[in-house]
Short mmCIF file of C-alpha atoms and ligand atoms in Angstrom, two decimals:
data_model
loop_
_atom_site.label_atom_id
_atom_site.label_comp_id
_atom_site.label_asym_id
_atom_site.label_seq_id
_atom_site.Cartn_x
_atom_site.Cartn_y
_atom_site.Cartn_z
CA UNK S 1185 110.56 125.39 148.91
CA UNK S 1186 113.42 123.99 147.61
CA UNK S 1187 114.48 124.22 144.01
CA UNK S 1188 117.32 122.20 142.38
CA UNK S 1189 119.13 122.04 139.30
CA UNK S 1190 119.75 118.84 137.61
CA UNK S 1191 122.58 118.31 135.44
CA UNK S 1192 122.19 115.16 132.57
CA UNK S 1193 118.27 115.75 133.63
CA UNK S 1194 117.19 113.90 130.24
CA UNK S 1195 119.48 110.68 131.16
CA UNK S 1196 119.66 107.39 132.88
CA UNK S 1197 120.26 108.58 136.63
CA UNK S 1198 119.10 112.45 135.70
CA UNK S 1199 115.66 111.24 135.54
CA UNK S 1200 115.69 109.02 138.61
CA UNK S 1201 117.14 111.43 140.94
CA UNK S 1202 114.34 114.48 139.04
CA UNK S 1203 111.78 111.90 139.79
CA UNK S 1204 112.84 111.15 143.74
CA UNK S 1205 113.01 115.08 144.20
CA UNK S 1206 109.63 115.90 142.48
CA UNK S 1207 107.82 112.82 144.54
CA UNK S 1208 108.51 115.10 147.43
CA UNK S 1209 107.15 118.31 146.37
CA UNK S 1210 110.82 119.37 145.42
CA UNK S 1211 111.40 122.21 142.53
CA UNK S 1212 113.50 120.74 139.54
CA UNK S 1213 115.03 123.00 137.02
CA UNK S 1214 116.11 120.67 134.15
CA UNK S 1215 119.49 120.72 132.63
CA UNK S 1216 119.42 119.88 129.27
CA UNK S 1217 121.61 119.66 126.17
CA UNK S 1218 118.84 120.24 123.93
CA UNK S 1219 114.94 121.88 124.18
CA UNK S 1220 113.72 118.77 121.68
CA UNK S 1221 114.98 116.29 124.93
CA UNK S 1222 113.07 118.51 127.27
CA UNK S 1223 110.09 115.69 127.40
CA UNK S 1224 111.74 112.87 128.84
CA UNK S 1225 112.57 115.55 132.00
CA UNK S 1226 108.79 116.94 132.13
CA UNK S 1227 107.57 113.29 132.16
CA UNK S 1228 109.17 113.01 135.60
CA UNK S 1229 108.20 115.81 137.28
CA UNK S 1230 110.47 118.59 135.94
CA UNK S 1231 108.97 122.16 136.87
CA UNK S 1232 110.98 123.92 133.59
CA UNK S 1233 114.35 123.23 131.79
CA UNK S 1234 117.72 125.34 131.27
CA UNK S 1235 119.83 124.83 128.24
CA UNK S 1236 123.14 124.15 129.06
CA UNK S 1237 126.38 122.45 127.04
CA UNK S 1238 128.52 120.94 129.18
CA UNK S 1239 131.54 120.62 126.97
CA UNK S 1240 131.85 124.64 126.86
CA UNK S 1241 129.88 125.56 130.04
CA UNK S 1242 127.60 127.67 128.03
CA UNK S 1243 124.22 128.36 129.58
CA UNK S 1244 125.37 127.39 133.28
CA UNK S 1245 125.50 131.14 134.82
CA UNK S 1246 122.16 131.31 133.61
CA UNK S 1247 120.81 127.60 134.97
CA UNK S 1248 122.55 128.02 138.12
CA UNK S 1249 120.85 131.59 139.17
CA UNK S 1250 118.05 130.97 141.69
CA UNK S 1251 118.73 127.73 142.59
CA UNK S 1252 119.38 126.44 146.12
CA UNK S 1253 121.15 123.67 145.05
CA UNK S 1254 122.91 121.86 142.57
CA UNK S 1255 123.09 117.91 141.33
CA UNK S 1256 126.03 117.12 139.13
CA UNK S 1257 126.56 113.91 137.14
CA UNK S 1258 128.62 114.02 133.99
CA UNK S 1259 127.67 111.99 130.96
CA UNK S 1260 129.11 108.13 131.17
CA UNK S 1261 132.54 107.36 130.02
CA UNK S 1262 133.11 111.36 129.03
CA UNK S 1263 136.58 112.26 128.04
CA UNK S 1264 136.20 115.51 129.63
CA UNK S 1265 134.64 114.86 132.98
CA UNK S 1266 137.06 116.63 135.31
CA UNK S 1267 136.74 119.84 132.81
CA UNK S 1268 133.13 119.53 132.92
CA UNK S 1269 133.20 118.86 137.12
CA UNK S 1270 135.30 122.35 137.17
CA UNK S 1271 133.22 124.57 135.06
CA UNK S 1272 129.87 123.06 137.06
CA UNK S 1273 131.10 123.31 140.02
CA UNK S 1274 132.83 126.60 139.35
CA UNK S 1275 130.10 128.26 138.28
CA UNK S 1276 128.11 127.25 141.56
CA UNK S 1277 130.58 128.26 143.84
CA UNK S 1278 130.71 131.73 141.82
CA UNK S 1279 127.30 132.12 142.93
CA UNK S 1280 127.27 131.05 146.25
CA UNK S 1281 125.95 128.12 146.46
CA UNK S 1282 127.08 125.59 148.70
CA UNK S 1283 124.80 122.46 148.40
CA UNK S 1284 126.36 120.64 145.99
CA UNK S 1285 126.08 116.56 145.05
CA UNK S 1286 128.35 115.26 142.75
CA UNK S 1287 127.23 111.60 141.52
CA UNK S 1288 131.08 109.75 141.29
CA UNK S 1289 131.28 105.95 141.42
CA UNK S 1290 132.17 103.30 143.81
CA UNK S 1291 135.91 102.94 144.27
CA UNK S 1292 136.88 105.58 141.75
CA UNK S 1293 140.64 105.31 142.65
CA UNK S 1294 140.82 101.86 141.05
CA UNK S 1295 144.18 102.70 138.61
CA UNK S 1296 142.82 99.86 136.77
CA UNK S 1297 140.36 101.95 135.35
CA UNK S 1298 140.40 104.97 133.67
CA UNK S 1299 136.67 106.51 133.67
CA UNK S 1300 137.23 105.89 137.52
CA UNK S 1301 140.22 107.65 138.04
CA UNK S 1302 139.11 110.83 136.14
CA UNK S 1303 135.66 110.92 138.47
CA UNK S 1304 138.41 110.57 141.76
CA UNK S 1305 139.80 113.68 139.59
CA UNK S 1306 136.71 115.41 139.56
CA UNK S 1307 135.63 114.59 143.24
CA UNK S 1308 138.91 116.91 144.06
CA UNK S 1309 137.97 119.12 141.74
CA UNK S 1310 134.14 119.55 142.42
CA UNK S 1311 135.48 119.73 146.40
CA UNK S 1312 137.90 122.32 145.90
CA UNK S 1313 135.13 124.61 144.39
CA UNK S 1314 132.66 123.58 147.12
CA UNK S 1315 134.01 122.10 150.31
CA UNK S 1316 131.11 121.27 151.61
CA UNK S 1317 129.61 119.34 148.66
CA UNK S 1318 128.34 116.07 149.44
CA UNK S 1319 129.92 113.05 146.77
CA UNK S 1320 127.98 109.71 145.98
CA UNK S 1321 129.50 106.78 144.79
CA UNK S 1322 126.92 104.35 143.64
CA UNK S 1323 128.05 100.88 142.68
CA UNK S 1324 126.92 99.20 139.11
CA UNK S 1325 122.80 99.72 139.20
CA UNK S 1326 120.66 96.70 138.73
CA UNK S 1327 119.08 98.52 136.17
CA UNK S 1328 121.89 97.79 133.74
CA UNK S 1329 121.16 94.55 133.10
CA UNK S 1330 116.70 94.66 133.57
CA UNK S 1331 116.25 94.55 129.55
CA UNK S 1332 118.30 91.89 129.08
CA UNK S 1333 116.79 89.61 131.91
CA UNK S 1334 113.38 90.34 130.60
CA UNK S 1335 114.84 89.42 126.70
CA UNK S 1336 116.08 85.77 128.64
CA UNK S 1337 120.00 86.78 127.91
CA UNK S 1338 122.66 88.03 130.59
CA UNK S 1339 125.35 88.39 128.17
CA UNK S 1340 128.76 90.19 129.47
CA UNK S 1341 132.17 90.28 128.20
CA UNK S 1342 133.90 89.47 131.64
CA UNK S 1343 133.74 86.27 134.46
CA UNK S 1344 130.01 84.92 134.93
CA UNK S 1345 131.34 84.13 138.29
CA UNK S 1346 132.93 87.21 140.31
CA UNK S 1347 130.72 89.36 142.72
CA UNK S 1348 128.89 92.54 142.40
CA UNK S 1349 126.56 94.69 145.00
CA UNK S 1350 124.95 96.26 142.33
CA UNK S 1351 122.90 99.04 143.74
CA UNK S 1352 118.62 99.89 142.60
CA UNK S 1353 118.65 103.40 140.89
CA UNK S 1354 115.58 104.36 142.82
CA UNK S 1355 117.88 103.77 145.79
CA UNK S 1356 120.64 105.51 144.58
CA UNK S 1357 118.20 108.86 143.63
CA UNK S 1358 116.45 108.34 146.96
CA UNK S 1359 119.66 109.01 148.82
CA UNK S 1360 120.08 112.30 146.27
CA UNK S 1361 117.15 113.45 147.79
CA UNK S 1362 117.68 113.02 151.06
CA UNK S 1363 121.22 114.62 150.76
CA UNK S 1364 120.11 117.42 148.69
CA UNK S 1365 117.02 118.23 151.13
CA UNK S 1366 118.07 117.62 154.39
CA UNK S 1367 121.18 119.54 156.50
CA UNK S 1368 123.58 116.58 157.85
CA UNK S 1369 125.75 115.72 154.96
CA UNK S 1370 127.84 118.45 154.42
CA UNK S 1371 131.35 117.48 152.95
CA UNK S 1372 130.48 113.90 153.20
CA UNK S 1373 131.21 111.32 150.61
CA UNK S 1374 128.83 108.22 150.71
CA UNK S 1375 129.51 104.44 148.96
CA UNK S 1376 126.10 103.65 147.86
CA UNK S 1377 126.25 99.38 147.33
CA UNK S 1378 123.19 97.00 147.34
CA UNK S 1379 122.26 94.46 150.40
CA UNK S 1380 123.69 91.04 147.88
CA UNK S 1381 126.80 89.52 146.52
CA UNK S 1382 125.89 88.43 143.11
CA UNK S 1383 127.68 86.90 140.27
CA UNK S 1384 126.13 87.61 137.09
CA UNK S 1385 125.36 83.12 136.96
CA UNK S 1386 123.38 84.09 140.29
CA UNK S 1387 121.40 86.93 138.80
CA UNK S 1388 120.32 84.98 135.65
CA UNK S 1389 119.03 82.63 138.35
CA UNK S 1390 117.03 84.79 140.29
CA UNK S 1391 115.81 86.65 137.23
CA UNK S 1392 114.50 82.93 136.13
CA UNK S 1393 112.90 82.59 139.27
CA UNK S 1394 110.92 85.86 139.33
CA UNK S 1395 110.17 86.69 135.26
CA UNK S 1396 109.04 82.84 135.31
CA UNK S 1397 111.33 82.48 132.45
CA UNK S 1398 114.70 80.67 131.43
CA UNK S 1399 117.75 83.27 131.92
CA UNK S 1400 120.75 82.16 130.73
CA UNK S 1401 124.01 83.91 131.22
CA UNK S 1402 126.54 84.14 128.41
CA UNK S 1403 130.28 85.27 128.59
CA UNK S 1404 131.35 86.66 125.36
CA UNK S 1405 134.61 87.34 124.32
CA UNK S 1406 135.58 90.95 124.36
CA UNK S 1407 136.12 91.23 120.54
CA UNK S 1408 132.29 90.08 120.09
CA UNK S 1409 131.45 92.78 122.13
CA UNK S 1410 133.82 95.15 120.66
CA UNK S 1411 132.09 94.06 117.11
CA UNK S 1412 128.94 94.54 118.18
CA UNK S 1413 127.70 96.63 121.33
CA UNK S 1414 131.05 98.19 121.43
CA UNK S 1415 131.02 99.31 117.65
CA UNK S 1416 128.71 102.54 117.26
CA UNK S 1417 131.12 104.12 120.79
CA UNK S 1418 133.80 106.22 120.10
CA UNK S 1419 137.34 104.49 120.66
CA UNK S 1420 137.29 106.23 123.96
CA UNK S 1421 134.79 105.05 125.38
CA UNK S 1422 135.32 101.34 124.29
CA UNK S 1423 139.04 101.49 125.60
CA UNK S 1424 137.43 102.57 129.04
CA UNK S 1425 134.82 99.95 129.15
CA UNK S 1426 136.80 97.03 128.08
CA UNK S 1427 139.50 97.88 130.47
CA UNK S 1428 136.42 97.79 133.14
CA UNK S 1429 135.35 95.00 131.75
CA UNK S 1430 138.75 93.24 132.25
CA UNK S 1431 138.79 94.53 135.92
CA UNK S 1432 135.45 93.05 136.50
CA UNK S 1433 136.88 90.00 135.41
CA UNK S 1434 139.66 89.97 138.25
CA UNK S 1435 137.38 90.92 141.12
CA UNK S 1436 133.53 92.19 139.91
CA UNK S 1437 132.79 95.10 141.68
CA UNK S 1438 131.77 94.99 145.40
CA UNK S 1439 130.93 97.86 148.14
CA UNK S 1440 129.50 97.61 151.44
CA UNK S 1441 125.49 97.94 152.13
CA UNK S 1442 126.00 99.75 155.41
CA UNK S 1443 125.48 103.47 154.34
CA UNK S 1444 123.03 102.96 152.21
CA UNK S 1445 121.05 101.05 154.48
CA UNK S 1446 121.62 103.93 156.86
CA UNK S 1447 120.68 106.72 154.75
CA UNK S 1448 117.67 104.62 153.22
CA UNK S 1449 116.41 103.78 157.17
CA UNK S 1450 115.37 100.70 155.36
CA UNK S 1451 116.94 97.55 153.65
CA UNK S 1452 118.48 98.33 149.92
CA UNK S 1453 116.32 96.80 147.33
CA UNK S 1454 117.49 93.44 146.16
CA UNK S 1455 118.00 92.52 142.78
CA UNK S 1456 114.84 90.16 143.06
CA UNK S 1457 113.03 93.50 143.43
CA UNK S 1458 113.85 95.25 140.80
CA UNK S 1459 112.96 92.46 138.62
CA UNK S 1460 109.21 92.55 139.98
CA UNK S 1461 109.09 96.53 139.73
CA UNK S 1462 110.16 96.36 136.10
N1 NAP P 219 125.26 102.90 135.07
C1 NAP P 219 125.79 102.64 136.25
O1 NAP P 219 125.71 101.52 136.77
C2 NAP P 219 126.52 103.73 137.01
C3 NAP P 219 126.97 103.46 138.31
C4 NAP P 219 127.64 104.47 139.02
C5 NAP P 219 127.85 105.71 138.41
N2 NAP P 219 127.40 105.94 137.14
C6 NAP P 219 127.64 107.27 136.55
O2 NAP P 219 126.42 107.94 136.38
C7 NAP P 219 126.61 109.00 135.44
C8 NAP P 219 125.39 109.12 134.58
O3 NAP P 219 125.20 107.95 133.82
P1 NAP P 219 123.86 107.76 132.97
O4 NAP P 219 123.89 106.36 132.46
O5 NAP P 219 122.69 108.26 133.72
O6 NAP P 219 124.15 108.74 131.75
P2 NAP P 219 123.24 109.04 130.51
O7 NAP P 219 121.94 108.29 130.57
O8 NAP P 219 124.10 108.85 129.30
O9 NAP P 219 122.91 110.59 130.69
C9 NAP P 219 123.85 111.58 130.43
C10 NAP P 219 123.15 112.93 130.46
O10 NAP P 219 124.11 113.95 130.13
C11 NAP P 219 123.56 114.76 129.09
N3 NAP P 219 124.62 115.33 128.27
C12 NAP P 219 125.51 114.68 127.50
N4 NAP P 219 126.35 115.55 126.90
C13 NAP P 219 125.95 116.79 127.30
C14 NAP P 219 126.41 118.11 127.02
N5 NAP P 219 127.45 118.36 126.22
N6 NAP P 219 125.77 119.15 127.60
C15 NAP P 219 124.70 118.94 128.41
N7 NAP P 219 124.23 117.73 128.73
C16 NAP P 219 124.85 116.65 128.17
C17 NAP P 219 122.67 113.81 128.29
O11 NAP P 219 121.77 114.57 127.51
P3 NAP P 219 121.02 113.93 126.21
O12 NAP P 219 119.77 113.30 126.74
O13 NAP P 219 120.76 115.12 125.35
O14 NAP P 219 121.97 112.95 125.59
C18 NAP P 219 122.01 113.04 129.44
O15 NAP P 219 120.98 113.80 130.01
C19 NAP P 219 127.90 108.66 134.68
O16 NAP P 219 128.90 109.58 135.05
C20 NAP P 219 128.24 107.25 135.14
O17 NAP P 219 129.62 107.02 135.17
C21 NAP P 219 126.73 105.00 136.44
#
């Protein structure tokens, strides 16, 4: 049986892509920063955890020995992603393993944005350590924005009115599954977009349609987000979202449904659907 280690198990996409792997009998070894997150992991089918710190590597030799394979996704908006990609990647290859998955993001060479750039960074980095590791690069999730459909407010600091694919999570962690079970994808990098063009206007519509509730969608200008949202980030991580923000504004964010469709053997799921799942 297989057994993989999940890096950022106690997160966002960690806990989708533990869930997709346990659903199919798959071992998960937890990666966690610390024993009192270990729940959220369990709760999704974890088998045990590993304490690891990303920011000095500490605990990976350990988390990384009997494993057949690793998934690696480094906390959003980090400062020190490529550092992290090397020592995570490093330490795999040190111990021979060679499936690797490194969760990037759709079009991470945009120069327009920096958290982008440094996850093109550590795709060279994580393939230099394991040439044959397999990179996904999901586009926004649909996720992002379920809480504040179902509070009646999409409110973003960029155009109402560009287009997104946004991708479903369970889609996104399906495809980790697949690509960390199954031989085939080897060295492969994969765009992972949804089947629609949306604007965020269009979403509040559809959202009104299936809640059964009004939607409306707000634009707000970036200082009100800075002020409020923005405020309890570090000025990092607000520089590198507002200057997403303001390239979402120029163009949204848009990929192409065709490998995930292939890799899914089925249609992506729709924004419309992950309204009626939530
Ligand atoms: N959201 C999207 O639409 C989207 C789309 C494409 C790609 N992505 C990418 O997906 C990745 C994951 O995003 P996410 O929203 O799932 O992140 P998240 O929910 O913030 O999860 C980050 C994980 O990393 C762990 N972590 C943080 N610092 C650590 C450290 N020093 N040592 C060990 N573990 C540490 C966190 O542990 P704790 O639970 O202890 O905090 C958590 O488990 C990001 O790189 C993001 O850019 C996101």
């Amino acid at each position: 049986m297989t057994t993989v280690l999940v890096i950022g198990a106690t997160g966002k996409t960690g806990r989708a892509v533990t869930r997709a792997l346990t659903s199919q009998g798959v071992t998960v070894i937890a990666a966690v920063r610390s024993p009192e997150r270990a729940e959220r992991a369990y709760a999704v089918g974890a088998r045990s955890i590993s304490v690891i710190d990303l920011s000095t590597g500490q605990g990976l030799d350990e988390a990384v020995t009997g494993v057949d394979a690793v998934y690696h996704l480094a906390p959003n908006v980090h400062p020190d992603e490529v550092a992290i990609a090397d020592r995570v990647a490093g330490t795999a290859a040190r111990a021979g393993l060679s499936r690797f998955v490194f969760h990037s993001v759709l079009h991470p060479h945009d120069p327009s944005m920096p958290h982008h750039l440094r996850k093109a960074e550590a795709e060279k980095v994580v393939r230099t350590h394991v040439p044959g590791a397999t990179v996904l690069r999901p586009a926004a999730y649909h996720q992002n924005l379920l809480d504040a459909a179902h509070v009646g407010r999409l409110a973003v600091p960029y155009s109402l009115d560009v287009p997104f694919t946004n991708v479903d999570l369970d889609d996104v962690a399906e495809v980790a599954a697949t690509v960390l079970t199954r031989p085939g994808h080897e060295g492969v990098t994969y765009d992972l977009a949804g089947p629609e063009v949306l604007s965020v206007r269009e979403q509040a519509r559809v959202a009104a349609d299936v809640l059964g509730h009004p939607v409306e969608a707000v634009r707000v200008e970036l200082a009100e987000w800075v002020a409020g949202p923005g405020a309890s980030l570090t000025s990092q991580a607000r520089d590198d979202l507002s200057a997403m923000f303001a390239s979402y504004d120029r163009g949204g964010l848009v990929g192409d449904a065709r490998t995930a469709r292939r890799l899914l053997g089925r249609e992506p799921r729709s924004w419309a659907d992950a309204l009626t799942r939530s």
